[in-house]
Amino acid sequence: TMIALVMFSLIHVPINIPAFAVSTNADVDMNVELMAHGYSNGIVGIFGGVQNYMAYTQSMIYYKSGGNGKASSLAVALLTTVLFFIGPEISTYLPRCMAGTLLLHCGIDLFLEGIYDSYGKYDYLEYTGIWAIASVMTFAGMEAAL
């Protein structure tokens, strides 16, 4: 499992950043992104923290809900910090079906964006690779797909 975690950590930036750039029609300099993630992870590692991770689904939700600028970013950071401390108490009041619905929505949205919307954008071999990775992850798990 540790090897899978390291492998996932190595490939998440080259996968998630271009996918987010395509989804938002933004230009991205991968050298800058890789350097920023490297510095961030290095500094956090010195202090014993958890690695940096660009969560694609949360970034898309933030983007689609009109999030832009420092004020909205700070508001999300503050809300996340508050929920980190009081989240377990709040979660007992949320219906379990809401968590399931959110997961289902994210899964359907990611499937449509990754499989359905990408049809015709890639050649046959690349598109077959997308289906192969999605199938292996679905039936055998993420570790096998890495």
Short mmCIF file of N, CA, C and O in Angstrom, two decimals, residues 61-138:
data_model
loop_
_atom_site.label_atom_id
_atom_site.label_comp_id
_atom_site.label_asym_id
_atom_site.label_seq_id
_atom_site.Cartn_x
_atom_site.Cartn_y
_atom_site.Cartn_z
N ILE A 61 -15.77 21.80 -8.32
CA ILE A 61 -16.94 22.34 -7.62
C ILE A 61 -16.71 23.81 -7.29
O ILE A 61 -17.59 24.64 -7.48
N TYR A 62 -15.52 24.14 -6.81
CA TYR A 62 -15.17 25.52 -6.49
C TYR A 62 -15.25 26.39 -7.74
O TYR A 62 -15.82 27.48 -7.73
N TYR A 63 -14.69 25.90 -8.85
CA TYR A 63 -14.70 26.67 -10.10
C TYR A 63 -16.11 26.86 -10.65
O TYR A 63 -16.50 27.97 -11.02
N LYS A 64 -16.90 25.78 -10.66
CA LYS A 64 -18.25 25.85 -11.22
C LYS A 64 -19.20 26.69 -10.37
O LYS A 64 -20.19 27.20 -10.87
N SER A 65 -18.88 26.84 -9.08
CA SER A 65 -19.74 27.65 -8.23
C SER A 65 -19.31 29.11 -8.22
O SER A 65 -19.80 29.90 -7.42
N GLY A 66 -18.39 29.48 -9.11
CA GLY A 66 -18.01 30.88 -9.25
C GLY A 66 -16.86 31.31 -8.37
O GLY A 66 -16.63 32.51 -8.20
N GLY A 67 -16.16 30.38 -7.79
CA GLY A 67 -15.04 30.73 -6.92
C GLY A 67 -13.88 31.29 -7.71
O GLY A 67 -13.37 30.65 -8.62
N ASN A 68 -13.49 32.52 -7.40
CA ASN A 68 -12.29 33.10 -8.00
C ASN A 68 -11.81 34.22 -7.08
O ASN A 68 -12.59 34.89 -6.42
N GLY A 69 -10.54 34.37 -7.00
CA GLY A 69 -9.98 35.43 -6.17
C GLY A 69 -9.58 34.95 -4.79
O GLY A 69 -9.87 33.84 -4.37
N LYS A 70 -8.90 35.85 -4.09
CA LYS A 70 -8.36 35.50 -2.78
C LYS A 70 -9.42 35.43 -1.70
O LYS A 70 -9.35 34.61 -0.79
N ALA A 71 -10.44 36.28 -1.78
CA ALA A 71 -11.46 36.30 -0.73
C ALA A 71 -12.22 34.97 -0.67
O ALA A 71 -12.40 34.40 0.41
N SER A 72 -12.64 34.47 -1.82
CA SER A 72 -13.37 33.20 -1.81
C SER A 72 -12.45 32.04 -1.44
O SER A 72 -12.87 31.10 -0.78
N SER A 73 -11.19 32.10 -1.84
CA SER A 73 -10.23 31.05 -1.46
C SER A 73 -10.01 31.03 0.05
O SER A 73 -9.97 29.96 0.66
N LEU A 74 -9.88 32.21 0.65
CA LEU A 74 -9.71 32.28 2.10
C LEU A 74 -10.96 31.81 2.83
O LEU A 74 -10.87 31.18 3.88
N ALA A 75 -12.14 32.12 2.27
CA ALA A 75 -13.38 31.66 2.89
C ALA A 75 -13.47 30.14 2.88
O ALA A 75 -13.87 29.52 3.87
N VAL A 76 -13.07 29.52 1.77
CA VAL A 76 -13.07 28.06 1.70
C VAL A 76 -12.06 27.47 2.68
O VAL A 76 -12.35 26.49 3.37
N ALA A 77 -10.88 28.08 2.78
CA ALA A 77 -9.86 27.60 3.72
C ALA A 77 -10.35 27.72 5.16
O ALA A 77 -10.17 26.80 5.97
N LEU A 78 -11.01 28.82 5.49
CA LEU A 78 -11.53 29.02 6.85
C LEU A 78 -12.64 28.01 7.15
O LEU A 78 -12.64 27.38 8.22
N LEU A 79 -13.56 27.83 6.21
CA LEU A 79 -14.64 26.87 6.41
C LEU A 79 -14.10 25.44 6.55
O LEU A 79 -14.57 24.67 7.39
N THR A 80 -13.10 25.09 5.75
CA THR A 80 -12.49 23.77 5.84
C THR A 80 -11.83 23.57 7.20
O THR A 80 -11.94 22.49 7.80
N THR A 81 -11.17 24.60 7.69
CA THR A 81 -10.53 24.52 9.01
C THR A 81 -11.56 24.32 10.10
O THR A 81 -11.40 23.48 11.00
N VAL A 82 -12.65 25.08 10.04
CA VAL A 82 -13.72 24.94 11.04
C VAL A 82 -14.33 23.55 10.97
O VAL A 82 -14.53 22.89 12.00
N LEU A 83 -14.61 23.07 9.75
CA LEU A 83 -15.20 21.74 9.61
C LEU A 83 -14.26 20.63 10.04
O LEU A 83 -14.71 19.57 10.46
N PHE A 84 -12.95 20.88 9.95
CA PHE A 84 -11.99 19.88 10.42
C PHE A 84 -12.18 19.62 11.92
O PHE A 84 -12.07 18.48 12.37
N PHE A 85 -12.48 20.67 12.66
CA PHE A 85 -12.60 20.52 14.11
C PHE A 85 -14.01 20.12 14.55
O PHE A 85 -14.17 19.38 15.52
N ILE A 86 -15.04 20.59 13.85
CA ILE A 86 -16.40 20.28 14.30
C ILE A 86 -17.13 19.32 13.37
O ILE A 86 -18.30 19.02 13.59
N GLY A 87 -16.44 18.83 12.36
CA GLY A 87 -17.06 17.95 11.37
C GLY A 87 -17.67 16.68 11.93
O GLY A 87 -18.80 16.32 11.58
N PRO A 88 -16.96 15.97 12.81
CA PRO A 88 -17.54 14.73 13.34
C PRO A 88 -18.86 14.96 14.09
O PRO A 88 -19.76 14.13 13.99
N GLU A 89 -18.98 16.06 14.79
CA GLU A 89 -20.23 16.34 15.50
C GLU A 89 -21.36 16.67 14.53
O GLU A 89 -22.50 16.28 14.73
N ILE A 90 -21.04 17.38 13.46
CA ILE A 90 -22.05 17.76 12.47
C ILE A 90 -22.51 16.55 11.66
O ILE A 90 -23.68 16.44 11.29
N SER A 91 -21.58 15.64 11.38
CA SER A 91 -21.90 14.52 10.50
C SER A 91 -23.01 13.63 11.04
O SER A 91 -23.69 12.95 10.27
N THR A 92 -23.22 13.62 12.35
CA THR A 92 -24.30 12.80 12.90
C THR A 92 -25.67 13.36 12.54
O THR A 92 -26.65 12.62 12.59
N TYR A 93 -25.74 14.62 12.16
CA TYR A 93 -27.02 15.24 11.81
C TYR A 93 -27.32 15.18 10.31
O TYR A 93 -28.41 15.54 9.89
N LEU A 94 -26.36 14.76 9.52
CA LEU A 94 -26.56 14.68 8.07
C LEU A 94 -27.03 13.28 7.70
O LEU A 94 -26.46 12.29 8.15
N PRO A 95 -28.06 13.19 6.88
CA PRO A 95 -28.53 11.86 6.46
C PRO A 95 -27.47 11.15 5.62
O PRO A 95 -26.78 11.75 4.82
N ARG A 96 -27.34 9.85 5.83
CA ARG A 96 -26.34 9.08 5.10
C ARG A 96 -26.61 9.08 3.60
O ARG A 96 -25.68 9.00 2.80
N CYS A 97 -27.86 9.19 3.23
CA CYS A 97 -28.17 9.19 1.80
C CYS A 97 -27.59 10.41 1.10
O CYS A 97 -27.30 10.37 -0.09
N MET A 98 -27.38 11.52 1.84
CA MET A 98 -26.79 12.70 1.23
C MET A 98 -25.33 12.45 0.86
O MET A 98 -24.87 12.88 -0.19
N ALA A 99 -24.59 11.75 1.71
CA ALA A 99 -23.20 11.41 1.41
C ALA A 99 -23.16 10.48 0.20
O ALA A 99 -22.32 10.65 -0.70
N GLY A 100 -24.05 9.51 0.16
CA GLY A 100 -24.12 8.60 -0.98
C GLY A 100 -24.48 9.32 -2.26
O GLY A 100 -23.93 9.04 -3.33
N THR A 101 -25.40 10.27 -2.16
CA THR A 101 -25.81 11.04 -3.34
C THR A 101 -24.66 11.88 -3.86
O THR A 101 -24.45 11.98 -5.07
N LEU A 102 -23.90 12.49 -2.95
CA LEU A 102 -22.75 13.29 -3.36
C LEU A 102 -21.70 12.42 -4.05
O LEU A 102 -21.17 12.79 -5.10
N LEU A 103 -21.43 11.24 -3.50
CA LEU A 103 -20.48 10.33 -4.13
C LEU A 103 -20.97 9.87 -5.50
O LEU A 103 -20.20 9.80 -6.46
N LEU A 104 -22.25 9.57 -5.60
CA LEU A 104 -22.81 9.14 -6.87
C LEU A 104 -22.72 10.27 -7.91
O LEU A 104 -22.34 10.03 -9.06
N HIS A 105 -23.04 11.48 -7.49
CA HIS A 105 -22.96 12.63 -8.39
C HIS A 105 -21.52 12.83 -8.89
O HIS A 105 -21.30 13.03 -10.09
N CYS A 106 -20.55 12.79 -7.97
CA CYS A 106 -19.15 12.96 -8.36
C CYS A 106 -18.72 11.84 -9.31
O CYS A 106 -18.02 12.09 -10.30
N GLY A 107 -19.14 10.61 -9.02
CA GLY A 107 -18.78 9.48 -9.87
C GLY A 107 -19.35 9.61 -11.28
O GLY A 107 -18.64 9.39 -12.26
N ILE A 108 -20.61 9.96 -11.37
CA ILE A 108 -21.24 10.12 -12.69
C ILE A 108 -20.60 11.27 -13.45
O ILE A 108 -20.31 11.16 -14.64
N ASP A 109 -20.35 12.39 -12.77
CA ASP A 109 -19.75 13.56 -13.41
C ASP A 109 -18.35 13.24 -13.91
O ASP A 109 -17.99 13.59 -15.04
N LEU A 110 -17.56 12.56 -13.10
CA LEU A 110 -16.20 12.20 -13.53
C LEU A 110 -16.22 11.18 -14.67
O LEU A 110 -15.40 11.25 -15.58
N PHE A 111 -17.17 10.23 -14.63
CA PHE A 111 -17.28 9.28 -15.73
C PHE A 111 -17.63 9.99 -17.03
O PHE A 111 -17.01 9.75 -18.06
N LEU A 112 -18.61 10.88 -16.97
CA LEU A 112 -19.01 11.59 -18.17
C LEU A 112 -17.87 12.44 -18.72
O LEU A 112 -17.65 12.49 -19.93
N GLU A 113 -17.15 13.10 -17.83
CA GLU A 113 -16.06 13.95 -18.28
C GLU A 113 -14.87 13.14 -18.78
O GLU A 113 -14.24 13.49 -19.77
N GLY A 114 -14.54 12.06 -18.08
CA GLY A 114 -13.36 11.29 -18.44
C GLY A 114 -13.57 10.32 -19.59
O GLY A 114 -12.67 10.10 -20.40
N ILE A 115 -14.74 9.71 -19.68
CA ILE A 115 -14.98 8.68 -20.69
C ILE A 115 -15.83 9.22 -21.84
O ILE A 115 -15.44 9.18 -23.00
N TYR A 116 -17.00 9.74 -21.52
CA TYR A 116 -17.95 10.15 -22.55
C TYR A 116 -17.47 11.39 -23.31
O TYR A 116 -17.43 11.40 -24.54
N ASP A 117 -17.09 12.44 -22.58
CA ASP A 117 -16.68 13.68 -23.23
C ASP A 117 -15.36 13.56 -23.96
O ASP A 117 -15.06 14.35 -24.85
N SER A 118 -14.52 12.59 -23.57
CA SER A 118 -13.22 12.46 -24.21
C SER A 118 -13.28 11.64 -25.50
O SER A 118 -12.27 11.53 -26.19
N TYR A 119 -14.45 11.08 -25.81
CA TYR A 119 -14.58 10.31 -27.04
C TYR A 119 -14.34 11.23 -28.24
O TYR A 119 -14.93 12.29 -28.37
N GLY A 120 -13.44 10.83 -29.10
CA GLY A 120 -13.11 11.61 -30.29
C GLY A 120 -11.96 12.59 -30.07
O GLY A 120 -11.42 13.12 -31.04
N LYS A 121 -11.57 12.84 -28.84
CA LYS A 121 -10.46 13.75 -28.57
C LYS A 121 -9.12 13.03 -28.61
O LYS A 121 -8.08 13.65 -28.71
N TYR A 122 -9.15 11.71 -28.47
CA TYR A 122 -7.93 10.91 -28.43
C TYR A 122 -7.98 9.88 -29.54
O TYR A 122 -9.05 9.51 -30.01
N ASP A 123 -6.80 9.38 -29.92
CA ASP A 123 -6.80 8.32 -30.92
C ASP A 123 -7.26 7.02 -30.28
O ASP A 123 -7.46 6.93 -29.07
N TYR A 124 -7.42 6.00 -31.10
CA TYR A 124 -8.00 4.73 -30.64
C TYR A 124 -7.20 4.11 -29.51
O TYR A 124 -7.78 3.64 -28.52
N LEU A 125 -5.87 4.10 -29.62
CA LEU A 125 -5.03 3.47 -28.60
C LEU A 125 -5.14 4.20 -27.26
O LEU A 125 -5.28 3.57 -26.20
N GLU A 126 -5.11 5.53 -27.28
CA GLU A 126 -5.23 6.30 -26.04
C GLU A 126 -6.60 6.11 -25.40
O GLU A 126 -6.71 5.96 -24.18
N TYR A 127 -7.64 6.13 -26.22
CA TYR A 127 -8.99 5.97 -25.68
C TYR A 127 -9.19 4.56 -25.12
O TYR A 127 -9.86 4.39 -24.10
N THR A 128 -8.58 3.56 -25.74
CA THR A 128 -8.63 2.20 -25.20
C THR A 128 -7.92 2.15 -23.85
O THR A 128 -8.38 1.48 -22.92
N GLY A 129 -6.81 2.88 -23.72
CA GLY A 129 -6.10 2.96 -22.45
C GLY A 129 -6.94 3.60 -21.36
O GLY A 129 -6.92 3.15 -20.20
N ILE A 130 -7.70 4.63 -21.71
CA ILE A 130 -8.60 5.28 -20.74
C ILE A 130 -9.63 4.28 -20.25
O ILE A 130 -9.89 4.16 -19.05
N TRP A 131 -10.23 3.53 -21.18
CA TRP A 131 -11.23 2.52 -20.79
C TRP A 131 -10.59 1.41 -19.95
O TRP A 131 -11.19 0.92 -19.00
N ALA A 132 -9.37 1.00 -20.32
CA ALA A 132 -8.70 -0.07 -19.58
C ALA A 132 -8.42 0.36 -18.15
O ALA A 132 -8.68 -0.40 -17.20
N ILE A 133 -7.90 1.56 -17.96
CA ILE A 133 -7.61 2.06 -16.61
C ILE A 133 -8.90 2.20 -15.81
O ILE A 133 -8.97 1.79 -14.64
N ALA A 134 -9.94 2.76 -16.41
CA ALA A 134 -11.22 2.91 -15.71
C ALA A 134 -11.80 1.55 -15.32
O ALA A 134 -12.32 1.38 -14.21
N SER A 135 -11.68 0.57 -16.21
CA SER A 135 -12.22 -0.76 -15.91
C SER A 135 -11.44 -1.45 -14.80
O SER A 135 -12.02 -2.03 -13.88
N VAL A 136 -10.11 -1.38 -14.86
CA VAL A 136 -9.29 -2.03 -13.83
C VAL A 136 -9.54 -1.36 -12.48
O VAL A 136 -9.67 -2.04 -11.46
N MET A 137 -9.64 -0.03 -12.46
CA MET A 137 -9.91 0.67 -11.19
C MET A 137 -11.28 0.30 -10.64
O MET A 137 -11.45 0.18 -9.43
N THR A 138 -12.24 0.10 -11.50
CA THR A 138 -13.59 -0.24 -11.06
C THR A 138 -13.64 -1.65 -10.48
O THR A 138 -14.23 -1.87 -9.42
#
